[in-house]
mmCIF file of C-alpha atoms in Angstrom:
data_model
loop_
_atom_site.group_PDB
_atom_site.id
_atom_site.type_symbol
_atom_site.label_atom_id
_atom_site.label_comp_id
_atom_site.label_asym_id
_atom_site.label_seq_id
_atom_site.Cartn_x
_atom_site.Cartn_y
_atom_site.Cartn_z
ATOM 1 C CA UNK A 21 35.924 34.928 32.894
ATOM 2 C CA UNK A 22 39.844 33.915 33.355
ATOM 3 C CA UNK A 23 41.240 34.914 29.293
ATOM 4 C CA UNK A 24 44.844 34.446 29.893
ATOM 5 C CA UNK A 25 44.461 30.806 31.219
ATOM 6 C CA UNK A 26 41.931 30.511 28.210
ATOM 7 C CA UNK A 27 42.840 26.789 25.463
ATOM 8 C CA UNK A 28 44.248 28.459 22.405
ATOM 9 C CA UNK A 29 44.954 25.997 20.185
ATOM 10 C CA UNK A 30 47.284 24.454 22.540
ATOM 11 C CA UNK A 31 47.874 20.884 21.478
ATOM 12 C CA UNK A 32 49.506 19.730 18.448
ATOM 13 C CA UNK A 33 51.394 21.731 16.728
ATOM 14 C CA UNK A 34 50.977 24.391 14.004
ATOM 15 C CA UNK A 35 49.139 23.804 10.754
ATOM 16 C CA UNK A 36 48.396 26.673 8.638
ATOM 17 C CA UNK A 37 46.441 25.544 5.553
ATOM 18 C CA UNK A 38 47.678 21.620 6.197
ATOM 19 C CA UNK A 39 50.643 22.924 5.941
ATOM 20 C CA UNK A 40 53.060 21.411 9.029
ATOM 21 C CA UNK A 41 54.669 24.954 10.535
ATOM 22 C CA UNK A 42 57.370 24.374 13.517
ATOM 23 C CA UNK A 43 58.754 27.398 13.970
ATOM 24 C CA UNK A 44 55.731 30.095 15.319
ATOM 25 C CA UNK A 45 58.655 33.386 14.148
ATOM 26 C CA UNK A 46 57.860 34.524 10.739
ATOM 27 C CA UNK A 47 60.152 36.955 9.267
ATOM 28 C CA UNK A 48 59.655 39.807 6.144
ATOM 29 C CA UNK A 49 62.791 40.937 4.389
ATOM 30 C CA UNK A 50 62.867 44.264 3.777
ATOM 31 C CA UNK A 51 64.572 47.131 5.217
ATOM 32 C CA UNK A 52 67.959 45.037 5.712
ATOM 33 C CA UNK A 53 71.387 46.756 5.996
ATOM 34 C CA UNK A 54 72.165 44.734 2.563
ATOM 35 C CA UNK A 55 71.131 41.384 1.112
ATOM 36 C CA UNK A 56 74.287 39.407 2.963
ATOM 37 C CA UNK A 57 72.579 40.949 6.436
ATOM 38 C CA UNK A 58 69.696 39.189 5.074
ATOM 39 C CA UNK A 59 70.205 36.435 4.186
ATOM 40 C CA UNK A 60 71.717 35.394 7.454
ATOM 41 C CA UNK A 61 69.096 37.012 9.836
ATOM 42 C CA UNK A 62 66.815 34.988 8.272
ATOM 43 C CA UNK A 63 68.640 31.986 8.798
ATOM 44 C CA UNK A 64 69.192 33.555 12.395
ATOM 45 C CA UNK A 65 66.069 33.426 13.300
ATOM 46 C CA UNK A 66 64.894 30.061 12.050
ATOM 47 C CA UNK A 67 61.694 31.280 9.971
ATOM 48 C CA UNK A 68 60.074 29.180 7.823
ATOM 49 C CA UNK A 69 57.963 31.377 6.300
ATOM 50 C CA UNK A 70 58.912 35.249 5.067
ATOM 51 C CA UNK A 71 57.053 37.563 3.365
ATOM 52 C CA UNK A 72 57.915 38.840 0.368
ATOM 53 C CA UNK A 73 56.314 41.523 -2.158
ATOM 54 C CA UNK A 74 56.211 43.162 -5.217
ATOM 55 C CA UNK A 75 57.512 46.090 -6.785
ATOM 56 C CA UNK A 76 57.252 48.049 -10.390
ATOM 57 C CA UNK A 77 60.322 47.163 -12.753
ATOM 58 C CA UNK A 78 62.182 49.243 -14.071
ATOM 59 C CA UNK A 79 62.691 49.051 -18.126
ATOM 60 C CA UNK A 80 65.678 46.978 -18.275
ATOM 61 C CA UNK A 81 65.641 45.982 -14.688
ATOM 62 C CA UNK A 82 66.851 42.947 -13.078
ATOM 63 C CA UNK A 83 66.700 43.861 -9.521
ATOM 64 C CA UNK A 84 63.244 41.652 -8.970
ATOM 65 C CA UNK A 85 65.320 38.724 -10.589
ATOM 66 C CA UNK A 86 68.318 39.247 -8.221
ATOM 67 C CA UNK A 87 66.242 39.316 -4.534
ATOM 68 C CA UNK A 88 64.035 36.366 -5.559
ATOM 69 C CA UNK A 89 67.263 33.817 -6.606
ATOM 70 C CA UNK A 90 68.095 34.791 -3.428
ATOM 71 C CA UNK A 91 64.589 33.939 -1.249
ATOM 72 C CA UNK A 92 63.776 31.181 -3.120
ATOM 73 C CA UNK A 93 68.494 29.641 -1.970
ATOM 74 C CA UNK A 94 66.909 29.896 1.832
ATOM 75 C CA UNK A 95 64.982 27.357 1.381
ATOM 76 C CA UNK A 96 62.028 28.825 3.514
ATOM 77 C CA UNK A 97 58.021 29.367 2.104
ATOM 78 C CA UNK A 98 57.118 32.330 0.671
ATOM 79 C CA UNK A 99 54.644 34.810 2.077
ATOM 80 C CA UNK A 100 53.848 37.348 -1.084
ATOM 81 C CA UNK A 101 52.231 40.102 0.684
ATOM 82 C CA UNK A 102 49.632 43.643 -1.118
ATOM 83 C CA UNK A 103 51.381 45.826 1.008
ATOM 84 C CA UNK A 104 50.786 49.615 -0.123
ATOM 85 C CA UNK A 105 47.172 48.627 -1.663
ATOM 86 C CA UNK A 106 43.901 50.806 -0.473
ATOM 87 C CA UNK A 107 41.941 49.061 -2.671
ATOM 88 C CA UNK A 108 40.582 45.667 -2.969
ATOM 89 C CA UNK A 109 40.564 45.245 -6.708
ATOM 90 C CA UNK A 110 44.501 46.742 -6.143
ATOM 91 C CA UNK A 111 44.903 44.532 -3.614
ATOM 92 C CA UNK A 112 43.204 41.170 -6.168
ATOM 93 C CA UNK A 113 45.282 41.871 -9.052
ATOM 94 C CA UNK A 114 48.648 42.011 -6.649
ATOM 95 C CA UNK A 115 47.627 38.489 -5.270
ATOM 96 C CA UNK A 116 47.276 37.253 -8.730
ATOM 97 C CA UNK A 117 50.873 38.702 -10.582
ATOM 98 C CA UNK A 118 52.345 37.566 -6.950
ATOM 99 C CA UNK A 119 50.672 34.236 -7.329
ATOM 100 C CA UNK A 120 52.307 34.026 -10.635
ATOM 101 C CA UNK A 121 55.855 35.024 -10.207
ATOM 102 C CA UNK A 122 56.180 33.819 -6.514
ATOM 103 C CA UNK A 123 54.584 30.031 -7.577
ATOM 104 C CA UNK A 124 52.278 30.055 -4.308
ATOM 105 C CA UNK A 125 48.681 30.632 -3.527
ATOM 106 C CA UNK A 126 49.826 31.730 -0.079
ATOM 107 C CA UNK A 127 49.282 35.524 0.782
ATOM 108 C CA UNK A 128 49.345 37.672 3.421
ATOM 109 C CA UNK A 129 46.652 39.893 2.646
ATOM 110 C CA UNK A 130 46.605 43.747 4.057
ATOM 111 C CA UNK A 131 44.128 46.946 3.111
ATOM 112 C CA UNK A 132 45.671 49.723 4.181
ATOM 113 C CA UNK A 133 42.998 52.355 5.114
ATOM 114 C CA UNK A 134 45.603 55.318 5.811
ATOM 115 C CA UNK A 135 48.484 56.508 5.563
ATOM 116 C CA UNK A 136 49.875 57.319 8.712
ATOM 117 C CA UNK A 137 48.316 54.544 10.680
ATOM 118 C CA UNK A 138 48.868 51.961 8.098
ATOM 119 C CA UNK A 139 45.449 50.350 9.669
ATOM 120 C CA UNK A 140 43.987 47.411 7.510
ATOM 121 C CA UNK A 141 40.529 48.846 5.770
ATOM 122 C CA UNK A 142 38.468 46.119 7.277
ATOM 123 C CA UNK A 143 35.955 46.434 4.856
ATOM 124 C CA UNK A 144 38.477 46.375 1.731
ATOM 125 C CA UNK A 145 39.842 43.731 3.650
ATOM 126 C CA UNK A 146 37.180 41.063 3.624
ATOM 127 C CA UNK A 147 35.479 42.481 0.857
ATOM 128 C CA UNK A 148 39.044 41.039 -0.432
ATOM 129 C CA UNK A 149 38.983 38.510 0.944
ATOM 130 C CA UNK A 150 36.415 36.631 -0.315
ATOM 131 C CA UNK A 151 37.062 37.742 -3.981
ATOM 132 C CA UNK A 152 40.279 35.752 -3.192
ATOM 133 C CA UNK A 153 38.830 32.596 -1.312
ATOM 134 C CA UNK A 154 37.000 31.958 -4.301
ATOM 135 C CA UNK A 155 39.615 32.132 -6.582
ATOM 136 C CA UNK A 156 41.168 29.702 -4.406
ATOM 137 C CA UNK A 157 44.221 31.726 -2.282
ATOM 138 C CA UNK A 158 44.642 30.972 0.938
ATOM 139 C CA UNK A 159 44.679 34.031 2.644
ATOM 140 C CA UNK A 160 46.142 35.274 5.779
ATOM 141 C CA UNK A 161 44.600 38.626 6.496
ATOM 142 C CA UNK A 162 46.593 41.716 8.372
ATOM 143 C CA UNK A 163 43.397 43.018 10.624
ATOM 144 C CA UNK A 164 42.869 45.344 13.494
ATOM 145 C CA UNK A 165 41.890 43.455 16.262
ATOM 146 C CA UNK A 166 38.599 43.607 16.252
ATOM 147 C CA UNK A 167 36.066 40.465 16.868
ATOM 148 C CA UNK A 168 33.426 41.297 14.861
ATOM 149 C CA UNK A 169 35.828 41.104 11.709
ATOM 150 C CA UNK A 170 37.640 38.471 12.617
ATOM 151 C CA UNK A 171 34.274 36.809 11.864
ATOM 152 C CA UNK A 172 33.499 37.623 9.405
ATOM 153 C CA UNK A 173 37.109 37.222 8.082
ATOM 154 C CA UNK A 174 36.359 33.334 8.707
ATOM 155 C CA UNK A 175 33.198 33.810 7.827
ATOM 156 C CA UNK A 176 35.223 34.730 3.647
ATOM 157 C CA UNK A 177 36.990 31.741 4.512
ATOM 158 C CA UNK A 178 40.098 32.668 5.923
ATOM 159 C CA UNK A 179 42.015 30.175 8.011
ATOM 160 C CA UNK A 180 44.453 31.772 9.936
ATOM 161 C CA UNK A 181 44.073 35.573 11.072
ATOM 162 C CA UNK A 182 46.867 38.379 11.743
ATOM 163 C CA UNK A 183 45.684 40.967 13.846
ATOM 164 C CA UNK A 184 47.917 43.893 14.771
ATOM 165 C CA UNK A 185 50.538 44.042 17.472
ATOM 166 C CA UNK A 186 50.898 47.922 16.557
ATOM 167 C CA UNK A 187 50.604 49.598 13.745
ATOM 168 C CA UNK A 188 53.330 48.942 11.114
ATOM 169 C CA UNK A 189 56.923 49.666 12.121
ATOM 170 C CA UNK A 190 56.343 51.662 15.404
ATOM 171 C CA UNK A 191 57.841 48.463 17.069
ATOM 172 C CA UNK A 192 55.345 49.262 20.425
ATOM 173 C CA UNK A 193 54.206 45.593 21.386
ATOM 174 C CA UNK A 194 50.637 44.812 21.700
ATOM 175 C CA UNK A 195 48.874 47.672 22.527
ATOM 176 C CA UNK A 196 45.418 46.508 22.887
ATOM 177 C CA UNK A 197 46.594 43.463 25.056
ATOM 178 C CA UNK A 198 43.257 42.504 26.663
ATOM 179 C CA UNK A 199 41.489 42.764 22.835
ATOM 180 C CA UNK A 200 44.117 40.390 21.681
ATOM 181 C CA UNK A 201 43.465 37.947 24.496
ATOM 182 C CA UNK A 202 39.167 38.204 23.752
ATOM 183 C CA UNK A 203 40.708 36.877 20.261
ATOM 184 C CA UNK A 204 42.370 33.968 21.116
ATOM 185 C CA UNK A 205 39.771 33.243 23.847
ATOM 186 C CA UNK A 206 36.699 33.030 21.386
ATOM 187 C CA UNK A 207 38.606 31.658 18.712
ATOM 188 C CA UNK A 208 40.611 28.784 20.454
ATOM 189 C CA UNK A 209 40.846 26.512 17.500
ATOM 190 C CA UNK A 210 42.117 29.426 14.679
ATOM 191 C CA UNK A 211 45.522 29.667 13.869
ATOM 192 C CA UNK A 212 46.270 33.701 15.602
ATOM 193 C CA UNK A 213 49.307 35.085 14.459
ATOM 194 C CA UNK A 214 50.152 38.712 15.875
ATOM 195 C CA UNK A 215 51.727 40.395 13.182
ATOM 196 C CA UNK A 216 53.229 44.495 12.919
ATOM 197 C CA UNK A 217 54.220 46.007 16.003
ATOM 198 C CA UNK A 218 56.438 44.051 17.654
ATOM 199 C CA UNK A 219 59.862 46.468 18.858
ATOM 200 C CA UNK A 220 61.303 43.773 21.125
ATOM 201 C CA UNK A 221 61.994 40.551 21.811
ATOM 202 C CA UNK A 222 59.886 40.647 25.015
ATOM 203 C CA UNK A 223 57.143 41.903 22.826
ATOM 204 C CA UNK A 224 56.954 38.280 21.238
ATOM 205 C CA UNK A 225 57.972 36.339 24.126
ATOM 206 C CA UNK A 226 54.777 38.140 25.420
ATOM 207 C CA UNK A 227 51.988 37.910 22.896
ATOM 208 C CA UNK A 228 53.292 34.429 22.494
ATOM 209 C CA UNK A 229 52.727 33.630 26.258
ATOM 210 C CA UNK A 230 49.063 34.690 25.634
ATOM 211 C CA UNK A 231 47.871 32.106 23.208
ATOM 212 C CA UNK A 232 49.213 33.055 20.120
ATOM 213 C CA UNK A 233 50.771 30.924 18.168
ATOM 214 C CA UNK A 234 53.132 32.977 15.590
ATOM 215 C CA UNK A 235 54.208 36.250 15.565
ATOM 216 C CA UNK A 236 55.485 38.047 12.131
ATOM 217 C CA UNK A 237 57.060 41.040 11.637
ATOM 218 C CA UNK A 238 59.938 42.590 10.304
ATOM 219 C CA UNK A 239 61.328 46.665 11.197
ATOM 220 C CA UNK A 240 62.562 44.847 14.856
ATOM 221 C CA UNK A 241 65.277 43.289 13.031
ATOM 222 C CA UNK A 242 66.271 44.245 9.138
ATOM 223 C CA UNK A 243 66.563 48.065 11.969
ATOM 224 C CA UNK A 244 68.439 46.770 14.886
ATOM 225 C CA UNK A 245 72.485 47.559 15.404
ATOM 226 C CA UNK A 246 72.933 43.956 14.837
ATOM 227 C CA UNK A 247 70.213 42.186 12.610
ATOM 228 C CA UNK A 248 71.489 38.151 12.984
ATOM 229 C CA UNK A 249 72.174 39.119 16.836
ATOM 230 C CA UNK A 250 68.340 40.345 16.989
ATOM 231 C CA UNK A 251 67.233 37.386 15.164
ATOM 232 C CA UNK A 252 68.671 34.876 16.956
ATOM 233 C CA UNK A 253 66.792 36.787 19.435
ATOM 234 C CA UNK A 254 64.102 36.498 18.576
ATOM 235 C CA UNK A 255 63.744 33.379 17.921
ATOM 236 C CA UNK A 256 64.199 32.390 21.454
ATOM 237 C CA UNK A 257 61.478 34.590 22.987
ATOM 238 C CA UNK A 258 59.069 33.014 21.097
ATOM 239 C CA UNK A 259 60.650 29.503 21.676
ATOM 240 C CA UNK A 260 60.614 30.856 25.699
ATOM 241 C CA UNK A 261 56.968 32.405 24.921
ATOM 242 C CA UNK A 262 54.850 29.771 23.452
ATOM 243 C CA UNK A 263 56.898 27.292 26.156
ATOM 244 C CA UNK A 264 55.001 29.326 28.701
ATOM 245 C CA UNK A 265 51.770 29.123 27.336
ATOM 246 C CA UNK A 266 51.920 25.532 26.947
ATOM 247 C CA UNK A 267 53.100 25.327 30.604
ATOM 248 C CA UNK A 268 50.083 27.522 32.167
ATOM 249 C CA UNK A 269 51.628 30.846 33.682
ATOM 250 C CA UNK A 270 49.991 31.277 37.193
ATOM 251 C CA UNK A 271 47.426 34.155 37.426
ATOM 252 C CA UNK A 272 48.156 37.007 38.364
ATOM 253 C CA UNK A 273 47.148 38.523 42.447
ATOM 254 C CA UNK A 274 45.444 42.005 43.719
ATOM 255 C CA UNK A 275 47.389 41.440 46.089
ATOM 256 C CA UNK A 276 50.445 39.691 47.664
ATOM 257 C CA UNK A 277 50.881 35.719 48.748
ATOM 258 C CA UNK A 278 54.008 34.641 50.792
ATOM 259 C CA UNK A 279 55.746 31.760 48.353
ATOM 260 C CA UNK A 280 57.526 30.344 51.613
ATOM 261 C CA UNK A 281 55.813 29.004 53.825
ATOM 262 C CA UNK A 282 54.435 31.064 56.437
ATOM 263 C CA UNK A 283 53.922 28.172 59.427
ATOM 264 C CA UNK A 284 57.412 28.041 61.490
ATOM 265 C CA UNK A 285 58.544 31.648 60.259
ATOM 266 C CA UNK A 286 60.881 32.042 63.723
ATOM 267 C CA UNK A 287 59.995 35.028 65.825
ATOM 268 C CA UNK A 288 56.587 34.718 64.563
ATOM 269 C CA UNK A 289 54.822 34.740 67.153
ATOM 270 C CA UNK A 290 50.703 33.057 67.440
ATOM 271 C CA UNK A 291 49.456 34.321 70.565
ATOM 272 C CA UNK B 15 50.230 55.761 -28.854
ATOM 273 C CA UNK B 16 50.635 56.877 -25.636
ATOM 274 C CA UNK B 17 50.309 54.155 -22.504
ATOM 275 C CA UNK B 18 51.167 54.205 -19.086
ATOM 276 C CA UNK B 19 53.718 51.624 -18.266
ATOM 277 C CA UNK B 20 54.332 52.305 -14.218
ATOM 278 C CA UNK B 21 52.821 55.386 -13.710
ATOM 279 C CA UNK B 22 54.650 57.279 -16.557
ATOM 280 C CA UNK B 23 53.316 58.555 -19.231
ATOM 281 C CA UNK B 24 55.175 55.914 -22.493
ATOM 282 C CA UNK B 25 55.462 56.670 -25.787
ATOM 283 C CA UNK B 26 54.884 53.541 -27.778
ATOM 284 C CA UNK B 27 54.567 50.870 -31.439
ATOM 285 C CA UNK B 28 53.889 47.936 -28.878
ATOM 286 C CA UNK B 29 50.853 46.432 -29.673
ATOM 287 C CA UNK B 30 50.539 44.012 -27.655
ATOM 288 C CA UNK B 31 51.046 43.298 -23.741
ATOM 289 C CA UNK B 32 53.820 41.060 -24.807
ATOM 290 C CA UNK B 33 55.799 43.867 -27.617
ATOM 291 C CA UNK B 34 55.921 46.017 -24.791
ATOM 292 C CA UNK B 35 57.243 44.316 -22.476
ATOM 293 C CA UNK B 36 60.065 43.829 -25.040
ATOM 294 C CA UNK B 37 60.238 47.474 -26.199
ATOM 295 C CA UNK B 38 60.988 47.631 -21.809
ATOM 296 C CA UNK B 39 63.724 45.100 -22.336
ATOM 297 C CA UNK B 40 61.987 43.000 -19.454
ATOM 298 C CA UNK B 41 61.410 39.922 -21.636
ATOM 299 C CA UNK B 42 63.737 37.793 -20.287
ATOM 300 C CA UNK B 43 62.777 38.823 -16.486
ATOM 301 C CA UNK B 44 60.877 37.598 -13.592
ATOM 302 C CA UNK B 45 57.652 39.893 -14.303
ATOM 303 C CA UNK B 46 54.015 40.036 -13.912
ATOM 304 C CA UNK B 47 51.491 42.099 -15.476
ATOM 305 C CA UNK B 48 48.311 43.844 -15.083
ATOM 306 C CA UNK B 49 46.447 46.061 -17.482
ATOM 307 C CA UNK B 50 44.295 49.046 -16.405
ATOM 308 C CA UNK B 51 43.642 47.256 -13.179
ATOM 309 C CA UNK B 52 43.352 43.529 -13.885
ATOM 310 C CA UNK B 53 45.734 41.175 -13.558
ATOM 311 C CA UNK B 54 47.272 39.811 -17.123
ATOM 312 C CA UNK B 55 48.978 36.395 -16.787
ATOM 313 C CA UNK B 56 52.049 35.506 -18.781
ATOM 314 C CA UNK B 57 50.585 33.226 -21.398
ATOM 315 C CA UNK B 58 48.356 35.910 -22.548
ATOM 316 C CA UNK B 59 50.230 38.485 -23.014
ATOM 317 C CA UNK B 60 50.534 37.195 -26.510
ATOM 318 C CA UNK B 61 47.067 38.089 -26.825
ATOM 319 C CA UNK B 62 46.588 41.254 -25.400
ATOM 320 C CA UNK B 63 45.987 44.233 -27.721
ATOM 321 C CA UNK B 64 46.874 47.526 -26.020
ATOM 322 C CA UNK B 65 45.030 50.625 -27.107
ATOM 323 C CA UNK B 66 45.344 54.305 -26.310
ATOM 324 C CA UNK B 67 45.189 55.854 -22.700
ATOM 325 C CA UNK B 68 46.384 52.257 -21.414
ATOM 326 C CA UNK B 69 47.569 51.686 -17.702
ATOM 327 C CA UNK B 70 50.007 48.897 -17.467
ATOM 328 C CA UNK B 71 51.875 47.121 -14.319
ATOM 329 C CA UNK B 72 55.397 45.802 -14.278
ATOM 330 C CA UNK B 73 56.442 44.685 -11.254
ATOM 331 C CA UNK B 74 58.809 41.873 -9.847
ATOM 332 C CA UNK B 75 59.621 40.154 -6.702
ATOM 333 C CA UNK B 76 60.701 42.915 -3.926
ATOM 334 C CA UNK B 77 61.271 42.363 -0.570
ATOM 335 C CA UNK B 78 58.336 42.889 2.090
ATOM 336 C CA UNK B 79 57.162 42.809 5.805
#
């Protein structure tokens, strides 16, 4: 089967849980050199969906309110995460706190299995997804590229699947491209977002060329020498990759094929 | 009594979660709370009684990926 030419959700604009989304680049808000650079980078990225989180507030602390004011001024849709949660119970409670604080029922669900790889605990993920969907959440699960897990997440009521490209923060790109292609081919109508592991604009373009509906990244922009410039680069790369996908990529061949016509080649003797 | 607030043991005279938040000087802040691992909505804090050994989480918005 030629997975490259599979359909994906090629036709029509992207909608996530019924919300139309124009920009196919989602960005995180962590690790920027300053709040000012964060604001400028998000604007340069043209992202409409921005991830945020929750952390413990110290006695008398004011950090949370200041950050909320900053991101609220960006005019974007917030996608709170459950980063760092190790159990479904923690993730569910974190999602509920996020819903109250950020005023959204969207949640990027993370249940982490391992501190070194930050790989999802897919069993806990499915369990938490079921509970959150039944509580009215619109769940964006951060998962692996495993097809059977994706099936269970969809059965749990998730309408978006977000497989990793590579472990969070590694910037290694699409570590298991074949599995991502299989996932795309198998779920042509499901919004699929590559989340994590994207290190360069070319990685983002590659994900889009595979027919992924969007990419979500943070570190590659935040830790660039010039985060605002890198945000612009990712914005262009995501658009280019999507246009390329919609235009239909050629199929790779094993052998060379001349692009210039052979017929009429000078000095070429047929006999 | 002793309770744990955000992972630290704290001596408190607060009877409710609402009072504990006031004690922590966070009443006017954008925060959310959990008690012993369960979410407690803002409007339920007044009626949420504390007991010795309770574990309280008080969180606020932060940067995230």
